[in-house]
Amino acid sequence: MTIVTIKILLVDDCLEDRETYRRYLLGDNQHTYSILETETGEEGLELCQQQFPDVILLDYLLPDMDGLEFLNELKTQLGQTNLPVIILTGQGDEQVAVQAMKSGAADYLVKRNTTSESLCLAIENVLERTRLRRQLLESEKRFQATFNQAAVGIAHVGLAGQWLLVNQKLCDIVGYTREELNRLTFQDITHPDDLNTDLEYVRRILAGEIETYSLEKRYIRKDNTYIWINLTVSLVREASGEPKYFISVIQDITARKQAQAALQQAHAELERRVQERTSELQQANEELHITLEELQVAEEELRQQNEELAISHQAIKLERQRYQDLFEFAPDGYLVTDTQGNIREANRTAATLLSIQQQRLIGKPLFVFIANPERQAFQTRFAQLQPMQNWEVYLKPHKGDPFPATIALSSIHDEQGQQVGWRWLLRDISDRKQAEQKIREQAALLDVTTDAIFVRDLECRILYWNRGAERLYGWQAAEVLGRNCYEFLCKQISAQIEEAFRTVVEQGEWQGELKKIAKSGQEIIVQSRWTLMRDGAGQPKSILAVDTDITEKKQLQQQFYRVQRLESLGTLASGIAHDLNNILTPILAVAQLLPLKLPYLDEQNRQLLKILEDNSKRGADLVKQILSFARGAEGKRIPLQPRHLLKEIERIVKNTFPKSIEICIDIPTPNLWTVSADPTQIHQVLMNLCVNARDAMPNGGTLTISAENLFVDENYARMNLEAKVGDYVVITVSDTGCGMPQEVLERIFEPFFTTKEPGKGTGLGLSTVIGIIKNHGGFINVYSEVGKGSQFKLYLSASDTRAILSADDSEMARGNGELILVVDDEVSVRDVTKASLLNYNYRVLNASDGIEAFSLYAQHKNEISLVLMDMQMPSMDGLNAIRVLQQMNPSIKIIAISGLASNLKLLKASGIGVQAFLLKPYTIKELLNTIKQVFFTHFY
């Protein structure tokens, strides 16, 4: 089955609203949407010129124009009055809606009342209305083409004689334009001598004495000459039998009349000439013969014109019947009412929906078919009614129970533009409502789980995709259904995946760890469990996959293994350096002593000894770099103020680095702590990092160096293997260069590892950096993203810890005995957080997962002031746990905690509001200040 993609244009300057509508649309399982977005009306109009969308969602208030100006511009471009535009208003102003609908909009929605269902239904109805309008326009175009191409004049004439519709042939016959005829009646151009006869026939046809009549009469042309016509008139009646208008078919017979007059004149002339001269009789007879032949030709032409007239008349009847069939057998109910709501026409579907015979509907007010609870509101709203779509009401059929339906209506105007009635579309949505409810109930069972659950067929096409999968991978169900899962979840199909597929087909199940890719490009590690699903005949049908995110757990493991690997490399490097020192020491000594022992050596031998001495020194320097990585180089430690060192680094790099690189030094802390360090070694560390940043920005960029104070408490130390409790000065070196991929990031501190070209780097720069920092009792954190740059954070132990600690303690925000619920699956994190909060006058309850948290909150709901919720937990993750707690208490205060910054984006994308977000690892001061900020904001 071909999937039709519906093109949607979102014109709204509010990013949050656009994201909401996009989420609603992508959550629609019934349709596939292609969504374009713009913030201004001007950009929206440009997009419409390039490729006109199926539906436009238009914010009424835009930065550069309002919705009415946008509609007017769009009508000017397209030359249309009815547009597939849904106006979005913020306040639900009825006057705004009325103006928008008058300007050609198809519908309007109030933003605060708009739901996924109402938005999708509005779009569906606009598309349906557009489809029906196209069918009607095509029918009208065919009718107009037949009507205007007819070889005879055709007109629709009102009961009062006014011209309602005329074709071009009629205008040519009488010499008037359509606009001029619209200001006249047929009596105005009828010859006075023929008017009484014409009116008598009109009276007889209205009285029902005859169905049609034909006569020859005279019309007065615009130039005051008159012509003879053959007029055939038929009466068109309403469905109720009342006269509606006349169809007049007009054929110009002036030539025939002139020929007849000429013939009479010829006969008279013949008689006169017979009396005068017999000799002229032959000539007169010949002229008569010629005239008779011309008359025969004229009569033949008249016969052909009559045949064409009959064919045109039949075509018009067929087109009218086709239009009537479209109305009569439409799948939806159609009604035509007068301005008071009394039914004048109804199709079969409407009669079926309302359980009443079609003829019995005529004359009844529509209000009697509105269910009682809504009837009064319906009548009130009808009094101010304007053309609209998707009005949901409950209809009460003549027999049976009320059922939900949508109503769309448009006004009917006469030729003078006065409203004379309404057209109504009725659609039964009972099945849709029941299906939506059933789908919601079934989906809720799988969507409550935190794991990603999806089903794919044996060709790897996605058949089902739950909310957990949307949250984990970032792909909405509408985006992936029917797609090959390996197109967007994996960079390539690995041997492990192929083996897993064979195993699940042969054995019925498989489980293991896989690396997958989220929509954002982030790599995710999951514990995946596959189960083979079979059909009724026992044949393999599909595979059910359940993925659990273990990325954060794996990151901690990798951090631990990286530390172990570096320690092993350090031990190995230390041993190698020790042996190299033992080898190089005598070589360097001999190279320096030989020139003294042998003063008479020639210049060539002295040069050879010089080369030996220089290379021995180079080897010794290389050994020093290795030792710096292994155990840190020896150096003299002195109290060092990092601010002065950073100013010196700034001066050097500004004088030596390319002008295309902007240097920014940021030290927001006025009282930066001092450190006990070797200035030369720290200078070497910073220059190494700055040079690497310069090399990463060959085309220019920004190099930023900043410093700040940080107290690392037990919380932070538990979450970072290399950190210890104490005061640190954090120096950050960041660039906007090319960045590093994950596989490079894991090896940058290994000695002799480099990504530079041969001869441009030894691979010892960063290994020396980490060796010096570790020797100073510090540690390093690195963050890098390809194409966005890198950031190195150096943590150096601050001196005079005791004095600073006491000052820091005095600044800690203390509680007033508030009860805090801590939810985390890590025992060490729960214990140290509880101890810290108790020490600062808070009461604490601990929960290891979401289920235990619900139980504790239910017992202590009136006491708990705040919940600290970890986002990554087994069984039920923090996202779903927060949802449940907010259902238990909508005003609950929650601080979300995670080691992944991407979880903050996930919270925002899911529309879940929390009071704060705290990134692991965090210090107790950061935790206490965040808690204080949440309480302070809530209080005020």
mmCIF file of N, CA and C in Angstrom, residues 634-715:
data_model
loop_
_atom_site.group_PDB
_atom_site.id
_atom_site.type_symbol
_atom_site.label_atom_id
_atom_site.label_comp_id
_atom_site.label_asym_id
_atom_site.label_seq_id
_atom_site.Cartn_x
_atom_site.Cartn_y
_atom_site.Cartn_z
ATOM 1 N N GLU A 634 60.433 15.429 39.149
ATOM 2 C CA GLU A 634 60.818 16.122 40.381
ATOM 3 C C GLU A 634 60.735 17.618 40.153
ATOM 4 N N GLY A 635 60.334 18.344 41.140
ATOM 5 C CA GLY A 635 60.259 19.792 41.013
ATOM 6 C C GLY A 635 60.073 20.437 42.376
ATOM 7 N N LYS A 636 60.358 21.705 42.424
ATOM 8 C CA LYS A 636 60.230 22.434 43.678
ATOM 9 C C LYS A 636 58.831 23.004 43.798
ATOM 10 N N ARG A 637 58.144 22.633 44.871
ATOM 11 C CA ARG A 637 56.777 23.103 45.086
ATOM 12 C C ARG A 637 56.801 24.407 45.893
ATOM 13 N N ILE A 638 56.071 25.377 45.431
ATOM 14 C CA ILE A 638 55.952 26.646 46.149
ATOM 15 C C ILE A 638 54.475 27.052 46.116
ATOM 16 N N PRO A 639 54.025 27.900 47.048
ATOM 17 C CA PRO A 639 52.646 28.423 46.956
ATOM 18 C C PRO A 639 52.499 29.219 45.649
ATOM 19 N N LEU A 640 51.525 28.843 44.836
ATOM 20 C CA LEU A 640 51.379 29.423 43.499
ATOM 21 C C LEU A 640 49.959 29.967 43.330
ATOM 22 N N GLN A 641 49.878 31.213 42.893
ATOM 23 C CA GLN A 641 48.579 31.818 42.577
ATOM 24 C C GLN A 641 48.317 31.605 41.082
ATOM 25 N N PRO A 642 47.359 30.733 40.727
ATOM 26 C CA PRO A 642 47.120 30.418 39.301
ATOM 27 C C PRO A 642 46.767 31.626 38.448
ATOM 28 N N ARG A 643 46.190 32.688 39.082
ATOM 29 C CA ARG A 643 45.802 33.866 38.301
ATOM 30 C C ARG A 643 47.007 34.469 37.582
ATOM 31 N N HIS A 644 48.176 34.561 38.310
ATOM 32 C CA HIS A 644 49.369 35.158 37.696
ATOM 33 C C HIS A 644 49.899 34.280 36.575
ATOM 34 N N LEU A 645 49.830 32.963 36.778
ATOM 35 C CA LEU A 645 50.322 32.048 35.759
ATOM 36 C C LEU A 645 49.454 32.130 34.496
ATOM 37 N N LEU A 646 48.156 32.251 34.661
ATOM 38 C CA LEU A 646 47.265 32.343 33.497
ATOM 39 C C LEU A 646 47.495 33.634 32.727
ATOM 40 N N LYS A 647 47.792 34.732 33.427
ATOM 41 C CA LYS A 647 48.089 35.987 32.739
ATOM 42 C C LYS A 647 49.354 35.854 31.890
ATOM 43 N N GLU A 648 50.352 35.121 32.426
ATOM 44 C CA GLU A 648 51.588 34.919 31.668
ATOM 45 C C GLU A 648 51.314 34.051 30.431
ATOM 46 N N ILE A 649 50.493 32.999 30.613
ATOM 47 C CA ILE A 649 50.140 32.146 29.465
ATOM 48 C C ILE A 649 49.414 32.977 28.410
ATOM 49 N N GLU A 650 48.494 33.873 28.868
ATOM 50 C CA GLU A 650 47.762 34.722 27.936
ATOM 51 C C GLU A 650 48.713 35.583 27.122
ATOM 52 N N ARG A 651 49.709 36.151 27.781
ATOM 53 C CA ARG A 651 50.667 37.017 27.062
ATOM 54 C C ARG A 651 51.443 36.220 26.012
ATOM 55 N N ILE A 652 51.839 34.997 26.356
ATOM 56 C CA ILE A 652 52.638 34.193 25.424
ATOM 57 C C ILE A 652 51.804 33.792 24.198
ATOM 58 N N VAL A 653 50.616 33.262 24.456
ATOM 59 C CA VAL A 653 49.832 32.754 23.320
ATOM 60 C C VAL A 653 49.331 33.889 22.430
ATOM 61 N N LYS A 654 49.044 35.052 23.010
ATOM 62 C CA LYS A 654 48.607 36.177 22.181
ATOM 63 C C LYS A 654 49.719 36.661 21.261
ATOM 64 N N ASN A 655 50.975 36.533 21.728
ATOM 65 C CA ASN A 655 52.113 37.000 20.924
ATOM 66 C C ASN A 655 52.566 35.961 19.900
ATOM 67 N N THR A 656 52.246 34.713 20.124
ATOM 68 C CA THR A 656 52.779 33.655 19.260
ATOM 69 C C THR A 656 51.720 32.947 18.418
ATOM 70 N N PHE A 657 50.472 32.907 18.865
ATOM 71 C CA PHE A 657 49.450 32.169 18.127
ATOM 72 C C PHE A 657 48.930 33.017 16.967
ATOM 73 N N PRO A 658 48.377 32.398 15.919
ATOM 74 C CA PRO A 658 47.807 33.152 14.778
ATOM 75 C C PRO A 658 46.698 34.099 15.231
ATOM 76 N N LYS A 659 46.569 35.197 14.511
ATOM 77 C CA LYS A 659 45.539 36.182 14.852
ATOM 78 C C LYS A 659 44.118 35.644 14.614
ATOM 79 N N SER A 660 44.017 34.568 13.853
ATOM 80 C CA SER A 660 42.691 33.994 13.601
ATOM 81 C C SER A 660 42.127 33.287 14.824
ATOM 82 N N ILE A 661 42.971 33.090 15.844
ATOM 83 C CA ILE A 661 42.522 32.435 17.081
ATOM 84 C C ILE A 661 42.293 33.509 18.142
ATOM 85 N N GLU A 662 41.068 33.594 18.651
ATOM 86 C CA GLU A 662 40.731 34.559 19.698
ATOM 87 C C GLU A 662 41.062 33.961 21.073
ATOM 88 N N ILE A 663 41.785 34.716 21.895
ATOM 89 C CA ILE A 663 42.197 34.248 23.232
ATOM 90 C C ILE A 663 41.282 34.889 24.268
ATOM 91 N N CYS A 664 40.699 34.063 25.139
ATOM 92 C CA CYS A 664 39.788 34.565 26.172
ATOM 93 C C CYS A 664 40.190 33.998 27.520
ATOM 94 N N ILE A 665 40.534 34.862 28.472
ATOM 95 C CA ILE A 665 40.882 34.447 29.838
ATOM 96 C C ILE A 665 39.719 34.842 30.747
ATOM 97 N N ASP A 666 39.158 33.879 31.478
ATOM 98 C CA ASP A 666 37.965 34.121 32.298
ATOM 99 C C ASP A 666 38.225 33.613 33.715
ATOM 100 N N ILE A 667 38.353 34.538 34.659
ATOM 101 C CA ILE A 667 38.535 34.157 36.077
ATOM 102 C C ILE A 667 37.457 34.897 36.867
ATOM 103 N N PRO A 668 36.231 34.334 36.911
ATOM 104 C CA PRO A 668 35.125 35.040 37.571
ATOM 105 C C PRO A 668 35.279 35.131 39.088
ATOM 106 N N THR A 669 36.063 34.201 39.692
ATOM 107 C CA THR A 669 36.217 34.189 41.150
ATOM 108 C C THR A 669 37.205 35.265 41.579
ATOM 109 N N PRO A 670 36.811 36.234 42.400
ATOM 110 C CA PRO A 670 37.745 37.305 42.785
ATOM 111 C C PRO A 670 38.871 36.807 43.697
ATOM 112 N N ASN A 671 38.577 35.821 44.576
ATOM 113 C CA ASN A 671 39.574 35.303 45.524
ATOM 114 C C ASN A 671 39.919 33.870 45.144
ATOM 115 N N LEU A 672 40.712 33.726 44.075
ATOM 116 C CA LEU A 672 41.109 32.403 43.623
ATOM 117 C C LEU A 672 42.099 31.809 44.616
ATOM 118 N N TRP A 673 41.867 30.543 45.002
ATOM 119 C CA TRP A 673 42.744 29.892 45.972
ATOM 120 C C TRP A 673 44.124 29.668 45.378
ATOM 121 N N THR A 674 45.116 29.514 46.246
ATOM 122 C CA THR A 674 46.476 29.185 45.823
ATOM 123 C C THR A 674 46.660 27.677 45.845
ATOM 124 N N VAL A 675 47.679 27.209 45.100
ATOM 125 C CA VAL A 675 48.012 25.790 45.063
ATOM 126 C C VAL A 675 49.499 25.643 45.363
ATOM 127 N N SER A 676 49.868 24.473 45.859
ATOM 128 C CA SER A 676 51.279 24.167 46.081
ATOM 129 C C SER A 676 51.761 23.406 44.863
ATOM 130 N N ALA A 677 52.579 24.056 44.022
ATOM 131 C CA ALA A 677 52.933 23.447 42.745
ATOM 132 C C ALA A 677 54.250 24.000 42.244
ATOM 133 N N ASP A 678 54.841 23.260 41.289
ATOM 134 C CA ASP A 678 56.036 23.693 40.582
ATOM 135 C C ASP A 678 55.580 24.583 39.425
ATOM 136 N N PRO A 679 55.884 25.887 39.431
ATOM 137 C CA PRO A 679 55.392 26.798 38.391
ATOM 138 C C PRO A 679 55.809 26.360 36.987
ATOM 139 N N THR A 680 57.070 25.851 36.866
ATOM 140 C CA THR A 680 57.569 25.456 35.547
ATOM 141 C C THR A 680 56.760 24.300 34.987
ATOM 142 N N GLN A 681 56.455 23.316 35.862
ATOM 143 C CA GLN A 681 55.707 22.156 35.385
ATOM 144 C C GLN A 681 54.257 22.532 35.026
ATOM 145 N N ILE A 682 53.615 23.339 35.862
ATOM 146 C CA ILE A 682 52.239 23.752 35.544
ATOM 147 C C ILE A 682 52.221 24.602 34.276
ATOM 148 N N HIS A 683 53.272 25.443 34.124
ATOM 149 C CA HIS A 683 53.416 26.226 32.895
ATOM 150 C C HIS A 683 53.529 25.296 31.692
ATOM 151 N N GLN A 684 54.319 24.212 31.826
ATOM 152 C CA GLN A 684 54.473 23.233 30.751
ATOM 153 C C GLN A 684 53.130 22.568 30.421
ATOM 154 N N VAL A 685 52.372 22.222 31.469
ATOM 155 C CA VAL A 685 51.066 21.589 31.267
ATOM 156 C C VAL A 685 50.143 22.506 30.449
ATOM 157 N N LEU A 686 50.036 23.768 30.871
ATOM 158 C CA LEU A 686 49.128 24.690 30.202
ATOM 159 C C LEU A 686 49.567 24.978 28.767
ATOM 160 N N MET A 687 50.878 25.102 28.546
ATOM 161 C CA MET A 687 51.352 25.369 27.185
ATOM 162 C C MET A 687 51.091 24.167 26.277
ATOM 163 N N ASN A 688 51.295 22.943 26.838
ATOM 164 C CA ASN A 688 50.979 21.741 26.044
ATOM 165 C C ASN A 688 49.522 21.759 25.582
ATOM 166 N N LEU A 689 48.591 22.054 26.520
ATOM 167 C CA LEU A 689 47.170 22.072 26.196
ATOM 168 C C LEU A 689 46.841 23.187 25.211
ATOM 169 N N CYS A 690 47.466 24.367 25.375
ATOM 170 C CA CYS A 690 47.202 25.485 24.468
ATOM 171 C C CYS A 690 47.702 25.178 23.057
ATOM 172 N N VAL A 691 48.877 24.554 22.959
ATOM 173 C CA VAL A 691 49.421 24.210 21.639
ATOM 174 C C VAL A 691 48.518 23.180 20.958
ATOM 175 N N ASN A 692 48.042 22.185 21.727
ATOM 176 C CA ASN A 692 47.121 21.199 21.145
ATOM 177 C C ASN A 692 45.842 21.882 20.652
ATOM 178 N N ALA A 693 45.335 22.855 21.446
ATOM 179 C CA ALA A 693 44.130 23.579 21.041
ATOM 180 C C ALA A 693 44.385 24.376 19.767
ATOM 181 N N ARG A 694 45.585 25.008 19.678
ATOM 182 C CA ARG A 694 45.935 25.749 18.462
ATOM 183 C C ARG A 694 45.949 24.824 17.246
ATOM 184 N N ASP A 695 46.574 23.635 17.382
ATOM 185 C CA ASP A 695 46.657 22.691 16.261
ATOM 186 C C ASP A 695 45.278 22.181 15.850
ATOM 187 N N ALA A 696 44.315 22.176 16.802
ATOM 188 C CA ALA A 696 42.960 21.696 16.490
ATOM 189 C C ALA A 696 42.131 22.764 15.777
ATOM 190 N N MET A 697 42.672 23.995 15.672
ATOM 191 C CA MET A 697 41.930 25.089 15.026
ATOM 192 C C MET A 697 42.765 25.697 13.900
ATOM 193 N N PRO A 698 43.082 24.937 12.842
ATOM 194 C CA PRO A 698 43.914 25.485 11.756
ATOM 195 C C PRO A 698 43.264 26.644 11.023
ATOM 196 N N ASN A 699 41.951 26.710 11.041
ATOM 197 C CA ASN A 699 41.243 27.801 10.360
ATOM 198 C C ASN A 699 40.762 28.873 11.325
ATOM 199 N N GLY A 700 41.273 28.868 12.537
ATOM 200 C CA GLY A 700 40.873 29.865 13.517
ATOM 201 C C GLY A 700 39.771 29.378 14.429
ATOM 202 N N GLY A 701 39.549 30.106 15.514
ATOM 203 C CA GLY A 701 38.516 29.736 16.482
ATOM 204 C C GLY A 701 38.729 30.506 17.775
ATOM 205 N N THR A 702 38.241 29.952 18.868
ATOM 206 C CA THR A 702 38.350 30.610 20.176
ATOM 207 C C THR A 702 39.010 29.664 21.175
ATOM 208 N N LEU A 703 40.059 30.156 21.824
ATOM 209 C CA LEU A 703 40.732 29.435 22.908
ATOM 210 C C LEU A 703 40.361 30.123 24.216
ATOM 211 N N THR A 704 39.718 29.376 25.130
ATOM 212 C CA THR A 704 39.260 29.944 26.399
ATOM 213 C C THR A 704 39.967 29.244 27.555
ATOM 214 N N ILE A 705 40.535 30.058 28.456
ATOM 215 C CA ILE A 705 41.185 29.524 29.661
ATOM 216 C C ILE A 705 40.498 30.174 30.854
ATOM 217 N N SER A 706 39.973 29.353 31.771
ATOM 218 C CA SER A 706 39.272 29.882 32.934
ATOM 219 C C SER A 706 39.736 29.165 34.191
ATOM 220 N N ALA A 707 39.456 29.758 35.352
ATOM 221 C CA ALA A 707 39.824 29.155 36.641
ATOM 222 C C ALA A 707 38.741 29.469 37.657
ATOM 223 N N GLU A 708 38.468 28.511 38.553
ATOM 224 C CA GLU A 708 37.466 28.693 39.592
ATOM 225 C C GLU A 708 37.802 27.807 40.782
ATOM 226 N N ASN A 709 37.214 28.126 41.936
ATOM 227 C CA ASN A 709 37.370 27.313 43.144
ATOM 228 C C ASN A 709 36.285 26.249 43.186
ATOM 229 N N LEU A 710 36.650 25.053 43.717
ATOM 230 C CA LEU A 710 35.674 23.971 43.833
ATOM 231 C C LEU A 710 36.018 23.114 45.039
ATOM 232 N N PHE A 711 35.014 22.874 45.886
ATOM 233 C CA PHE A 711 35.182 21.932 46.988
ATOM 234 C C PHE A 711 34.600 20.595 46.569
ATOM 235 N N VAL A 712 35.445 19.565 46.487
ATOM 236 C CA VAL A 712 35.009 18.216 46.127
ATOM 237 C C VAL A 712 34.658 17.480 47.415
ATOM 238 N N ASP A 713 33.378 17.151 47.572
ATOM 239 C CA ASP A 713 32.946 16.449 48.780
ATOM 240 C C ASP A 713 32.831 14.953 48.503
ATOM 241 N N GLU A 714 32.275 14.229 49.469
ATOM 242 C CA GLU A 714 32.179 12.783 49.340
ATOM 243 C C GLU A 714 31.279 12.380 48.174
ATOM 244 N N ASN A 715 30.225 13.149 47.968
ATOM 245 C CA ASN A 715 29.344 12.853 46.825
ATOM 246 C C ASN A 715 30.131 12.844 45.525
#
